[in-house]
Tab-separated table of C-alpha atoms in Angstrom:
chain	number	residue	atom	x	y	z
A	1	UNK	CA	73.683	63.093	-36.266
A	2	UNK	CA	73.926	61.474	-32.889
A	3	UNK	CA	73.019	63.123	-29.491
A	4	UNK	CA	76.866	63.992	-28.387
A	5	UNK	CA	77.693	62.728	-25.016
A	6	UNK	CA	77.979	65.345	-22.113
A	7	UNK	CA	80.828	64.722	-19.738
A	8	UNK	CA	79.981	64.207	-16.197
A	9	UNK	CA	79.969	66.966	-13.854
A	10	UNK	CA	83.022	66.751	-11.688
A	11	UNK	CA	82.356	66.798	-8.441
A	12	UNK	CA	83.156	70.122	-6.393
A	13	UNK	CA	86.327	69.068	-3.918
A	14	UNK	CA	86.062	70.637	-0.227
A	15	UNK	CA	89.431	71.072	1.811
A	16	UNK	CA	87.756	68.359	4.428
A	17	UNK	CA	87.044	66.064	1.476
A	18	UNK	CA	88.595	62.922	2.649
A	19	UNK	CA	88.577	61.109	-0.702
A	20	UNK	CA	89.864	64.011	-2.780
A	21	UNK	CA	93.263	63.960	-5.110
A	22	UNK	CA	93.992	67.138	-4.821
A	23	UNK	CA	96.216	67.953	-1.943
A	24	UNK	CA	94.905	70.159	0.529
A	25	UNK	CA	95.971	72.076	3.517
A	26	UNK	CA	94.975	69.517	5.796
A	27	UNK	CA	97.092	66.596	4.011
A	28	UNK	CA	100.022	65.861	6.154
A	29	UNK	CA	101.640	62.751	6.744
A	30	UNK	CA	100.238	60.131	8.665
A	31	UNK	CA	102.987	59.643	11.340
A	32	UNK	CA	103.736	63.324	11.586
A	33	UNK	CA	104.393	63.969	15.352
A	34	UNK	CA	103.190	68.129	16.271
A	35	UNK	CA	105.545	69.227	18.363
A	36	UNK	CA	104.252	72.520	19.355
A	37	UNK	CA	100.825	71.260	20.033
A	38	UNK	CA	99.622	71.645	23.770
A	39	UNK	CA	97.884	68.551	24.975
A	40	UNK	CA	94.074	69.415	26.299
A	41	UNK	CA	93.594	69.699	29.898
A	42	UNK	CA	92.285	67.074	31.733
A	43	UNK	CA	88.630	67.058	32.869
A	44	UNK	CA	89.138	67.616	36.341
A	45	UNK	CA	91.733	70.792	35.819
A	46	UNK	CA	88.879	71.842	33.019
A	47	UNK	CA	86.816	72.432	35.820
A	48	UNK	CA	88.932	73.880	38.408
A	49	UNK	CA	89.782	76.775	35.611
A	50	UNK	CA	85.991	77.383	35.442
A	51	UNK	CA	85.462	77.550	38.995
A	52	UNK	CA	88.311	79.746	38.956
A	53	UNK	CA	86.803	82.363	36.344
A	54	UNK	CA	83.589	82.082	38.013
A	55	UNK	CA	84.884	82.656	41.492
A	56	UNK	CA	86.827	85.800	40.381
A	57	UNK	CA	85.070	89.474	40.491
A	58	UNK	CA	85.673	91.632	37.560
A	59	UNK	CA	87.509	94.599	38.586
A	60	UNK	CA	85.710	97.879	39.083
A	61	UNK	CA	86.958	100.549	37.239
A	62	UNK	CA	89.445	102.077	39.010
A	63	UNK	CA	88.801	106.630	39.690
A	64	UNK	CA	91.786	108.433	37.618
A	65	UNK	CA	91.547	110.760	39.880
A	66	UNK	CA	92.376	110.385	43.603
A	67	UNK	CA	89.727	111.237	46.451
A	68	UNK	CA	90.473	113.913	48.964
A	69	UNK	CA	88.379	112.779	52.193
A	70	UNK	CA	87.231	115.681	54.391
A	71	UNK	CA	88.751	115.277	57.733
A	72	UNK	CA	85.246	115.045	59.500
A	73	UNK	CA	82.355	112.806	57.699
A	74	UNK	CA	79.815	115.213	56.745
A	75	UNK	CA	76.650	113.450	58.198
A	76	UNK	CA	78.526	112.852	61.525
A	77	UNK	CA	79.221	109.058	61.620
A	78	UNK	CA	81.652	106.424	60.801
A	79	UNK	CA	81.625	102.926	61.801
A	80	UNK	CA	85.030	101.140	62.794
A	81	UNK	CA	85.603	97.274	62.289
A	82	UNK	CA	88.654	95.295	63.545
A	83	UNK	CA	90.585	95.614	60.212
A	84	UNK	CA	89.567	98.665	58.065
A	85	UNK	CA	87.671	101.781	58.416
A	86	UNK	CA	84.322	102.045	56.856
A	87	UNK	CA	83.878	105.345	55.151
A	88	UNK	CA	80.066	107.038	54.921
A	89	UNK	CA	81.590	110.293	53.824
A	90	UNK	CA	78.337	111.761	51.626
A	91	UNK	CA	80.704	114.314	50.252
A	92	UNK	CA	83.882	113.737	48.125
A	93	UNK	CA	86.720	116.110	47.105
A	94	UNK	CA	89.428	115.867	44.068
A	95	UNK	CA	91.648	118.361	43.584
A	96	UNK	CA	93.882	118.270	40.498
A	97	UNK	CA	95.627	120.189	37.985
A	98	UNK	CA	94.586	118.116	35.218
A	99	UNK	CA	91.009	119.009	35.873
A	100	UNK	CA	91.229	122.841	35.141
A	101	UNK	CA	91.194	121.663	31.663
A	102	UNK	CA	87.596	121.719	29.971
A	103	UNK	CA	88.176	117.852	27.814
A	104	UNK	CA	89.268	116.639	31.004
A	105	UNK	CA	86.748	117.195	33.165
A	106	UNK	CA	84.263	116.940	30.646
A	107	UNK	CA	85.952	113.596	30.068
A	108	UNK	CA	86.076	112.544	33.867
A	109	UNK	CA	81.982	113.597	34.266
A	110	UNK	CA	80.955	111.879	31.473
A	111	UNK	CA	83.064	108.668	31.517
A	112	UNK	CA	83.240	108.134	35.376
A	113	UNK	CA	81.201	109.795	37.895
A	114	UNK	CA	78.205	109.754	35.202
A	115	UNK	CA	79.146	105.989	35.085
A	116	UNK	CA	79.776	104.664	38.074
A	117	UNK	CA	76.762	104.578	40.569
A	118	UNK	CA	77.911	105.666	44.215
A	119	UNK	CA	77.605	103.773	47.260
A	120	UNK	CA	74.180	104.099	49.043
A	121	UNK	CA	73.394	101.500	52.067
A	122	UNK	CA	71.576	101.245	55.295
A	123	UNK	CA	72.457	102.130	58.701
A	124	UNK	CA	71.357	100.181	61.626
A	125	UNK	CA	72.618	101.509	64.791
A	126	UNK	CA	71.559	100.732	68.085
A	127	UNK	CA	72.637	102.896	71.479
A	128	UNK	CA	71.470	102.820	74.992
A	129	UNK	CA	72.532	105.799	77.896
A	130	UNK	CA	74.165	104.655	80.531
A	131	UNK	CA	74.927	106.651	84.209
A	132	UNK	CA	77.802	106.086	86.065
A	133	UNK	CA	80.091	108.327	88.755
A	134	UNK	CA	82.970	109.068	88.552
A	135	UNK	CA	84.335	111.601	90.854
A	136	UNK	CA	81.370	111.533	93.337
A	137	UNK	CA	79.585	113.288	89.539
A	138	UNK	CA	77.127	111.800	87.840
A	139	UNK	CA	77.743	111.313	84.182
A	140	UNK	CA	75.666	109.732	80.945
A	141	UNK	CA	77.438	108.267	78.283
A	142	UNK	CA	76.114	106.477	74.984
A	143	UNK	CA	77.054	103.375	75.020
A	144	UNK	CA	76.944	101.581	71.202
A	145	UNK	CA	74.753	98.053	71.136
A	146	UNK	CA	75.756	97.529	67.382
A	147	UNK	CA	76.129	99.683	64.381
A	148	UNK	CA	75.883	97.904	61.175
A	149	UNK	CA	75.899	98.609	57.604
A	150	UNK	CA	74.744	97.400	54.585
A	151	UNK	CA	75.379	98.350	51.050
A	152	UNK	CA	72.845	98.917	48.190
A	153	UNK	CA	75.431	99.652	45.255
A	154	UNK	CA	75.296	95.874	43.963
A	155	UNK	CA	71.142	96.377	43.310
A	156	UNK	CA	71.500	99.760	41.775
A	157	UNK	CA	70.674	99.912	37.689
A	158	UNK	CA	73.055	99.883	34.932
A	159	UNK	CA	74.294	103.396	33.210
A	160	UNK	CA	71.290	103.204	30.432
A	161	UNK	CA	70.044	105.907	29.331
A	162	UNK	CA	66.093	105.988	28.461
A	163	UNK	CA	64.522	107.838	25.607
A	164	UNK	CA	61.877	109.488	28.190
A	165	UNK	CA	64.690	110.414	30.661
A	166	UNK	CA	62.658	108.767	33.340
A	167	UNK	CA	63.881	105.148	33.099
A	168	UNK	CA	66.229	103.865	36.170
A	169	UNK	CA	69.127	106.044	35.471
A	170	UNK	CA	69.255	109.582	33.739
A	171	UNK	CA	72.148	112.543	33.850
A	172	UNK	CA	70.760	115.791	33.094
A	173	UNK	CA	72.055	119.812	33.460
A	174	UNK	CA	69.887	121.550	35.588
A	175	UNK	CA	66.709	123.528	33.945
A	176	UNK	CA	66.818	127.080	33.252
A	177	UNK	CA	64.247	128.107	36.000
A	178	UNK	CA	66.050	125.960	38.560
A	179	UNK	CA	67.676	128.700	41.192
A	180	UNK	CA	71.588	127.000	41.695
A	181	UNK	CA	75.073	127.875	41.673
A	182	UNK	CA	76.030	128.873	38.264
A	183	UNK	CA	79.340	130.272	39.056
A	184	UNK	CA	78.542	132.587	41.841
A	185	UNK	CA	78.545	132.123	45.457
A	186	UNK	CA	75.005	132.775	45.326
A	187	UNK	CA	71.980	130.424	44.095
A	188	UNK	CA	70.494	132.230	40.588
A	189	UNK	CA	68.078	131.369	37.685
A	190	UNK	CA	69.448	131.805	34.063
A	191	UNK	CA	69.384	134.931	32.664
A	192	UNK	CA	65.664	135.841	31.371
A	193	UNK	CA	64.173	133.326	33.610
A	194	UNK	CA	61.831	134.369	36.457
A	195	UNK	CA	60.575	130.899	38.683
A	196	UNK	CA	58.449	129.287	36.274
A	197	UNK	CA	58.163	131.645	34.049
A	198	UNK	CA	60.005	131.412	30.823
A	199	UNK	CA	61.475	134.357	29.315
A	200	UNK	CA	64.079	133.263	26.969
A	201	UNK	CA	63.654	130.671	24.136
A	202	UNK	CA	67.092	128.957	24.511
A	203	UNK	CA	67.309	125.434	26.261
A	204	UNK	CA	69.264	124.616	29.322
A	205	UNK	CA	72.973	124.206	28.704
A	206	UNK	CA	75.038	121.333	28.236
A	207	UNK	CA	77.223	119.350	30.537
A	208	UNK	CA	80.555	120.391	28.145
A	209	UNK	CA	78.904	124.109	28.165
A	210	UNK	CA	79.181	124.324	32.140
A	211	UNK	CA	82.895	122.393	32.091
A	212	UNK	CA	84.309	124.791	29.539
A	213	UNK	CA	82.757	127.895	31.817
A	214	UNK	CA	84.261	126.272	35.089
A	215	UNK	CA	87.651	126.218	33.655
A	216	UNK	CA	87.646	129.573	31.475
A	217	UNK	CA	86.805	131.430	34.800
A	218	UNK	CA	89.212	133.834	36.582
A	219	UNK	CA	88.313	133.095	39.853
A	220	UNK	CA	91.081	131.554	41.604
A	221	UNK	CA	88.708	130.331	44.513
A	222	UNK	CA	86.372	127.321	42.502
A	223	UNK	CA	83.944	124.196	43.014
A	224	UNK	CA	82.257	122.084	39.707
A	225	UNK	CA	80.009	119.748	41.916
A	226	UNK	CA	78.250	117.171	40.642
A	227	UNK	CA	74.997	114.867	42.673
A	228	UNK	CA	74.934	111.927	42.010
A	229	UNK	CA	71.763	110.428	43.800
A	230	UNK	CA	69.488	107.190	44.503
A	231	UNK	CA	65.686	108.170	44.850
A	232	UNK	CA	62.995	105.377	45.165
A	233	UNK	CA	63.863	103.740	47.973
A	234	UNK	CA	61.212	103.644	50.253
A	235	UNK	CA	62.825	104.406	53.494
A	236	UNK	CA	59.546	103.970	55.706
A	237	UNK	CA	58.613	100.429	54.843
A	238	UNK	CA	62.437	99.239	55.825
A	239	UNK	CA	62.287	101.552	59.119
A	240	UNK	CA	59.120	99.947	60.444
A	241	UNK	CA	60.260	96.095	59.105
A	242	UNK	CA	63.593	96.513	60.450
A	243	UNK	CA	62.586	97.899	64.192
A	244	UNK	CA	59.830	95.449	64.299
A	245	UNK	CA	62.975	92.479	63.595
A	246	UNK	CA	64.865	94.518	66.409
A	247	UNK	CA	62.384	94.897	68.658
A	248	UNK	CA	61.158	90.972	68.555
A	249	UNK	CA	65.085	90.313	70.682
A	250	UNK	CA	63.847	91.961	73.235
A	251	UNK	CA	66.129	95.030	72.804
A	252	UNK	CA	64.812	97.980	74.636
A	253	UNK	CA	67.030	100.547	73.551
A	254	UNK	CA	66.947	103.319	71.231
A	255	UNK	CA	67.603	102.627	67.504
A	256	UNK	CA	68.243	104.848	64.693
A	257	UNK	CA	68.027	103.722	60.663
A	258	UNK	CA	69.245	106.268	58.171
A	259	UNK	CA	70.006	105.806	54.681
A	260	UNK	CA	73.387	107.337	53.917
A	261	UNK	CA	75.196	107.712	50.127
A	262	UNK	CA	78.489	107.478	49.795
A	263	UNK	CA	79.933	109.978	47.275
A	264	UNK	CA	76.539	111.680	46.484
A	265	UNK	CA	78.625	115.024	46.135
A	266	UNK	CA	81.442	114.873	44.057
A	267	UNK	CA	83.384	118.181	44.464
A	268	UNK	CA	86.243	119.188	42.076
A	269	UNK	CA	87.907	122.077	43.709
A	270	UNK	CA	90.662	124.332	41.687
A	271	UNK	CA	94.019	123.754	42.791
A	272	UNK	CA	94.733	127.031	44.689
A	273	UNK	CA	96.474	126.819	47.790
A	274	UNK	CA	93.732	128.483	49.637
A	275	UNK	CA	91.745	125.286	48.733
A	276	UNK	CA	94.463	123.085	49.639
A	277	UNK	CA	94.489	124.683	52.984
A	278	UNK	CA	90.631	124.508	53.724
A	279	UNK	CA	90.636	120.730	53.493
A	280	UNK	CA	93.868	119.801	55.099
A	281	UNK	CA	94.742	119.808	58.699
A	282	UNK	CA	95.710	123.987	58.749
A	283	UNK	CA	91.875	124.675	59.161
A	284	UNK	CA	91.977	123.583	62.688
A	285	UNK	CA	94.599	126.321	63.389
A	286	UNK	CA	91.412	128.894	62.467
A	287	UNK	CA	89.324	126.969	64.566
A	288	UNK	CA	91.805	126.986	67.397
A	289	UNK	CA	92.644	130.268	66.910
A	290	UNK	CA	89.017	131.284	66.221
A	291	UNK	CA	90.230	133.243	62.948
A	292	UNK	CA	88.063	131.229	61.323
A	293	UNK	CA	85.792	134.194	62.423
A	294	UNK	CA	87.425	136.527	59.846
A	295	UNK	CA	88.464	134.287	57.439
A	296	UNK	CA	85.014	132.229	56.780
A	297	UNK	CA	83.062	135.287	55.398
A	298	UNK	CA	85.911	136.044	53.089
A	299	UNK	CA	86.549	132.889	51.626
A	300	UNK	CA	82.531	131.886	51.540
A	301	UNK	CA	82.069	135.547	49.005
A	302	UNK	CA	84.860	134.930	46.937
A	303	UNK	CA	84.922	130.787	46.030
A	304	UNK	CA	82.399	130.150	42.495
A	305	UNK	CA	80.611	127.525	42.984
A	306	UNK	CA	78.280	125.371	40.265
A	307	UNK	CA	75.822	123.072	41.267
A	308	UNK	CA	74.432	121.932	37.524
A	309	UNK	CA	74.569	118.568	36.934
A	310	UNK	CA	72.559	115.680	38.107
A	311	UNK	CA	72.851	112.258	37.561
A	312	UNK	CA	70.304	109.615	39.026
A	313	UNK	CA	70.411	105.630	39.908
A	314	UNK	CA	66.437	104.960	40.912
A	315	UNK	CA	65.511	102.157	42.757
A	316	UNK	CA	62.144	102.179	41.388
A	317	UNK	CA	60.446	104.585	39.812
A	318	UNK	CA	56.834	105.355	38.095
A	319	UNK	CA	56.418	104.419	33.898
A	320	UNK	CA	53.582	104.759	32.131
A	321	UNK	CA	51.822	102.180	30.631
A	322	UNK	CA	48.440	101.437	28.864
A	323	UNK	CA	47.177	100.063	32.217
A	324	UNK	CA	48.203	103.933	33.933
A	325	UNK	CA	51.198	104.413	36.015
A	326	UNK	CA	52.886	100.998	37.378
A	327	UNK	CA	55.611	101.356	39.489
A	328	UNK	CA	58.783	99.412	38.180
A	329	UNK	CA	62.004	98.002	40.193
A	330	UNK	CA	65.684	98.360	38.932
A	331	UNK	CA	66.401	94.769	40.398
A	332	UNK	CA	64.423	93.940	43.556
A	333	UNK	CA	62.077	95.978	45.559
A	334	UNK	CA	62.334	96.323	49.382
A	335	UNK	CA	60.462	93.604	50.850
A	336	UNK	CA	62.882	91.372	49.008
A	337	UNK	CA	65.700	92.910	49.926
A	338	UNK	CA	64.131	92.681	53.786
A	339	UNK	CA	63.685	89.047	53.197
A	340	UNK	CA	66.481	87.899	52.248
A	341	UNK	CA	69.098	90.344	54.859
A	342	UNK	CA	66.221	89.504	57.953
A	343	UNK	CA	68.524	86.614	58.956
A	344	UNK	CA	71.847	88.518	58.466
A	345	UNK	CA	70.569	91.487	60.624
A	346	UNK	CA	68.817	89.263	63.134
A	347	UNK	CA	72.111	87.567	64.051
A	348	UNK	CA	74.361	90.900	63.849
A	349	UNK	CA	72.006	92.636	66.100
A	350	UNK	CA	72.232	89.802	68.674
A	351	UNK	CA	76.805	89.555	68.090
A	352	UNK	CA	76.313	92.908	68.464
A	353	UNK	CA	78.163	93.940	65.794
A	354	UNK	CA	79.909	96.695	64.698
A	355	UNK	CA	81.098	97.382	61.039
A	356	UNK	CA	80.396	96.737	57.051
A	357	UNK	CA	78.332	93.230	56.585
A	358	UNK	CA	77.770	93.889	52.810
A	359	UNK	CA	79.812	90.732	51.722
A	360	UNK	CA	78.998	88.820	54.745
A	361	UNK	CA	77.021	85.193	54.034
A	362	UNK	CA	73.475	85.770	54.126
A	363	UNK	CA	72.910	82.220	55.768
A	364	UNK	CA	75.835	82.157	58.003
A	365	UNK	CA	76.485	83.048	61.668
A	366	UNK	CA	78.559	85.832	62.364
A	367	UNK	CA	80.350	84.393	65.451
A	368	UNK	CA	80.610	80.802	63.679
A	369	UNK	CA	82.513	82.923	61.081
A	370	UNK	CA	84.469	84.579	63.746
A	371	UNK	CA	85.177	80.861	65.019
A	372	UNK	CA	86.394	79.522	61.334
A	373	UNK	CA	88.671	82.296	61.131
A	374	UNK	CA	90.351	81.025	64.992
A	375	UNK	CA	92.849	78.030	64.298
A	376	UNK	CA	92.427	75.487	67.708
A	377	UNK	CA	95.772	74.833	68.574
A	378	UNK	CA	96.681	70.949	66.758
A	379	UNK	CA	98.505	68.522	69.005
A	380	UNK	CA	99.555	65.722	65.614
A	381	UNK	CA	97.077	63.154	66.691
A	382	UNK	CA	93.774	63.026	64.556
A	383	UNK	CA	91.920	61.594	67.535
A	384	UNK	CA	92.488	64.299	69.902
A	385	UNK	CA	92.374	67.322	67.828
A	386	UNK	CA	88.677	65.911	66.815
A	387	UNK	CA	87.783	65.836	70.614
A	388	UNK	CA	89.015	69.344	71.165
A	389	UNK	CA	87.418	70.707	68.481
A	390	UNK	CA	83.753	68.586	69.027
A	391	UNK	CA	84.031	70.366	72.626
A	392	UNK	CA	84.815	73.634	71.857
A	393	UNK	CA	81.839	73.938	68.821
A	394	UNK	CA	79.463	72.410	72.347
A	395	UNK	CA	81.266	75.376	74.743
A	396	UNK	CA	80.810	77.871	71.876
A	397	UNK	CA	77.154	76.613	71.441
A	398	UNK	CA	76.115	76.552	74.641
A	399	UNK	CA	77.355	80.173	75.188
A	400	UNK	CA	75.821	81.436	72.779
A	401	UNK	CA	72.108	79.836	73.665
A	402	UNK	CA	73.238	81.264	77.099
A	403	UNK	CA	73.605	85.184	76.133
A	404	UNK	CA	70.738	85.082	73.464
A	405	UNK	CA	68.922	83.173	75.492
A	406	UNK	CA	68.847	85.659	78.620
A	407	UNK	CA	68.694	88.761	76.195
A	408	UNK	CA	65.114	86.964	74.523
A	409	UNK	CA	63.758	86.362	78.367
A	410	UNK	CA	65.144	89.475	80.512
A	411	UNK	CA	65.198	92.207	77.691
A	412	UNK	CA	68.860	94.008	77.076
A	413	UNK	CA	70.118	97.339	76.159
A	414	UNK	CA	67.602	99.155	78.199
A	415	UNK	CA	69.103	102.889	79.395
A	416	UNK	CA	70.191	102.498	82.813
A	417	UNK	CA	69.512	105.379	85.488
């Protein structure tokens, strides 16, 4: 017997097998024309749709629920630019019949004002007294140097919760020996709990716990707040790095740095109409009318308040590691943040400016930016337009070394008597 022949193998055929029989999905005819095929972009609009992505912000997520402002900010100061109001309001108010359901406003906690950090910056503001007569009287006013502000939010931490709970961020119900409003107008401990001193077994209770309690209560009069807070922030180093910048323009007047948070207190109040009335402009008739005499006892014994739940953006904090406790930054710590605004604040102080510089250019003039935004009037000839605008940059210039110049040399913003 002879050794039978084997046939060969056939080779395995791929769809992108150029040299295989069988017809594939990819076998068309040669001079098929695609119709419906877009062309590529060119290189050059390529890029411009990549600068475009890149230049756009992603949208913030937008609050479901709309925010009641207080008529009066409750630390006493708002600063006013030329085209919009900048809000420092600490303390926040929605009001809405949605919210009286417990999924709701568990939902609206836990998905959004756990979520989204609030809005802490820094307050520069600068002031000097001034005495005039009017009247053959004598009078002091305050007159404002510059008040600027400058927001934090955009060097806050991500929503990530840690396994210790003492990461960068944490939300947490308040502890069982904590003495807060837990649905009384009064601050109380949990039942069985004495200070420190535990009593009961039970842990604290829940964020959907407190929401369902809220809304299942009979009191018509109600407030669910929630804090929302940035600790870490060493206010004292900025204070003494940011009066030292001041104080090396010469300015002799009084300044004052505080550290304000925008929507640290989130306050849901029950839709009643007594609450509608305390926060609209009908409160100023009991002030006016001082009823407000009568009515404030009344109103501060019967509204329920609970104060229970905390949540907490850190701007550094203290970890443990096997080298001991190292403190750790969220993004940058505040001698980088100082660096990089001294330039900003420098100029602003000297413009004398009054309003939010959060988005303005780090490296860029204030009044130079003021000047960009100013069209010079064009006559149609290239020459002359270039003239009049090479002469007003010098006039603009030269002003400006004039007033900065005699505020470095003679001192300014001194109180005068």
């Amino acid at each position: 017997m002879g050794i039978p022949t084997l046939d060969p193998p056939q080779r395995q055929l791929y769809l992108d097998d150029v040299d295989a029989d069988a017809v594939s999905m990819h076998t068309t005819r040669s001079d098929y024309d695609y119709d419906d095929v877009p062309e590529l972009p060119s290189y050059s609009d390529s890029e411009a749709i990549a600068a475009a992505e890149i230049a756009t912000p992603t949208r913030e997520e937008q609050d479901a629920y709309r925010s009641i402002r207080q008529p009066r900010s409750s630390n006493g100061w708002r600063i006013y630019n030329k085209d919009k109001e900048v809000n420092c309001n600490e303390t926040s108010i929605r009001m809405d019949e949605r919210l009286i359901n417990p999924t709701a406003l568990y939902n609206y906690v836990s998905d959004y004002l756990r979520m989204i950090p609030p809005r802490p910056s820094v307050r520069i503001h600068g002031y000097h007294y001034q005495t005039v007569y009017q009247n053959n009287k004598k009078e002091t006013k305050t007159v404002n140097d510059f008040d600027i502000m400058l927001g934090l939010q955009r060097y806050l931490p991500c929503a990530v919760a840690t396994p210790a709970g003492m990461g960068a961020w944490s939300a947490t119900t308040v502890e069982n020996s904590e003495s807060v409003h837990r649905g009384s107008w009064r601050k109380t401990r949990a039942k069985g709990f004495t200070q420190d001193i535990e009593v009961g077994t039970d842990g604290p209770p829940d964020l959907e716990y407190w929401c369902k309690e809220f809304c299942n209560s009979g009191s018509a009069l109600k407030i669910f707040r929630v804090t929302r807070d940035v600790p870490g922030l060493d206010h004292e180093y900025l204070k003494i790095h940011i009066t030292h910048l001041i104080r090396s323009t010469n300015y002799r007047g009084h300044i004052d740095i505080s550290f304000p948070i925008e929507e640290k207190y989130v306050d849901i109040y029950s839709p009643h109409v007594v609450n509608k009335w305390r926060i609209s402009w009908v409160r100023f008739l009991f002030y006016v009318s001082f009823l407000w005499i009568l009515t404030w006892p009344i109103l501060f014994f019967m509204t329920k308040r609970w104060d229970i739940y905390r949540v907490e953006w850190r701007f550094s904090w203290q970890e443990r590691t096997p080298r001991g406790m190292v403190k750790k930054y969220a993004t940058i710590n505040e001698e980088q943040w100082f660096k990089k605004h001294a330039k900003l604040i420098k100029s602003l102080v000297l413009d004398g400016h009054s309003g939010d510089a959060t988005d303005l250019p780090l490296d860029m003039e204030p009044r130079e930016r003021g000047r960009q935004n100013r069209s010079l009037p064009q006559t149609g000839n290239r020459n002359v337009d270039a003239a009049v605008s090479f002469i007003q940059s010098g006039v603009n210039a030269w002003n400006t070394l004039q007033v900065r110049g005699s505020r470095y040399d003679e001192g300014w913003g001194a109180d005068s008597r």
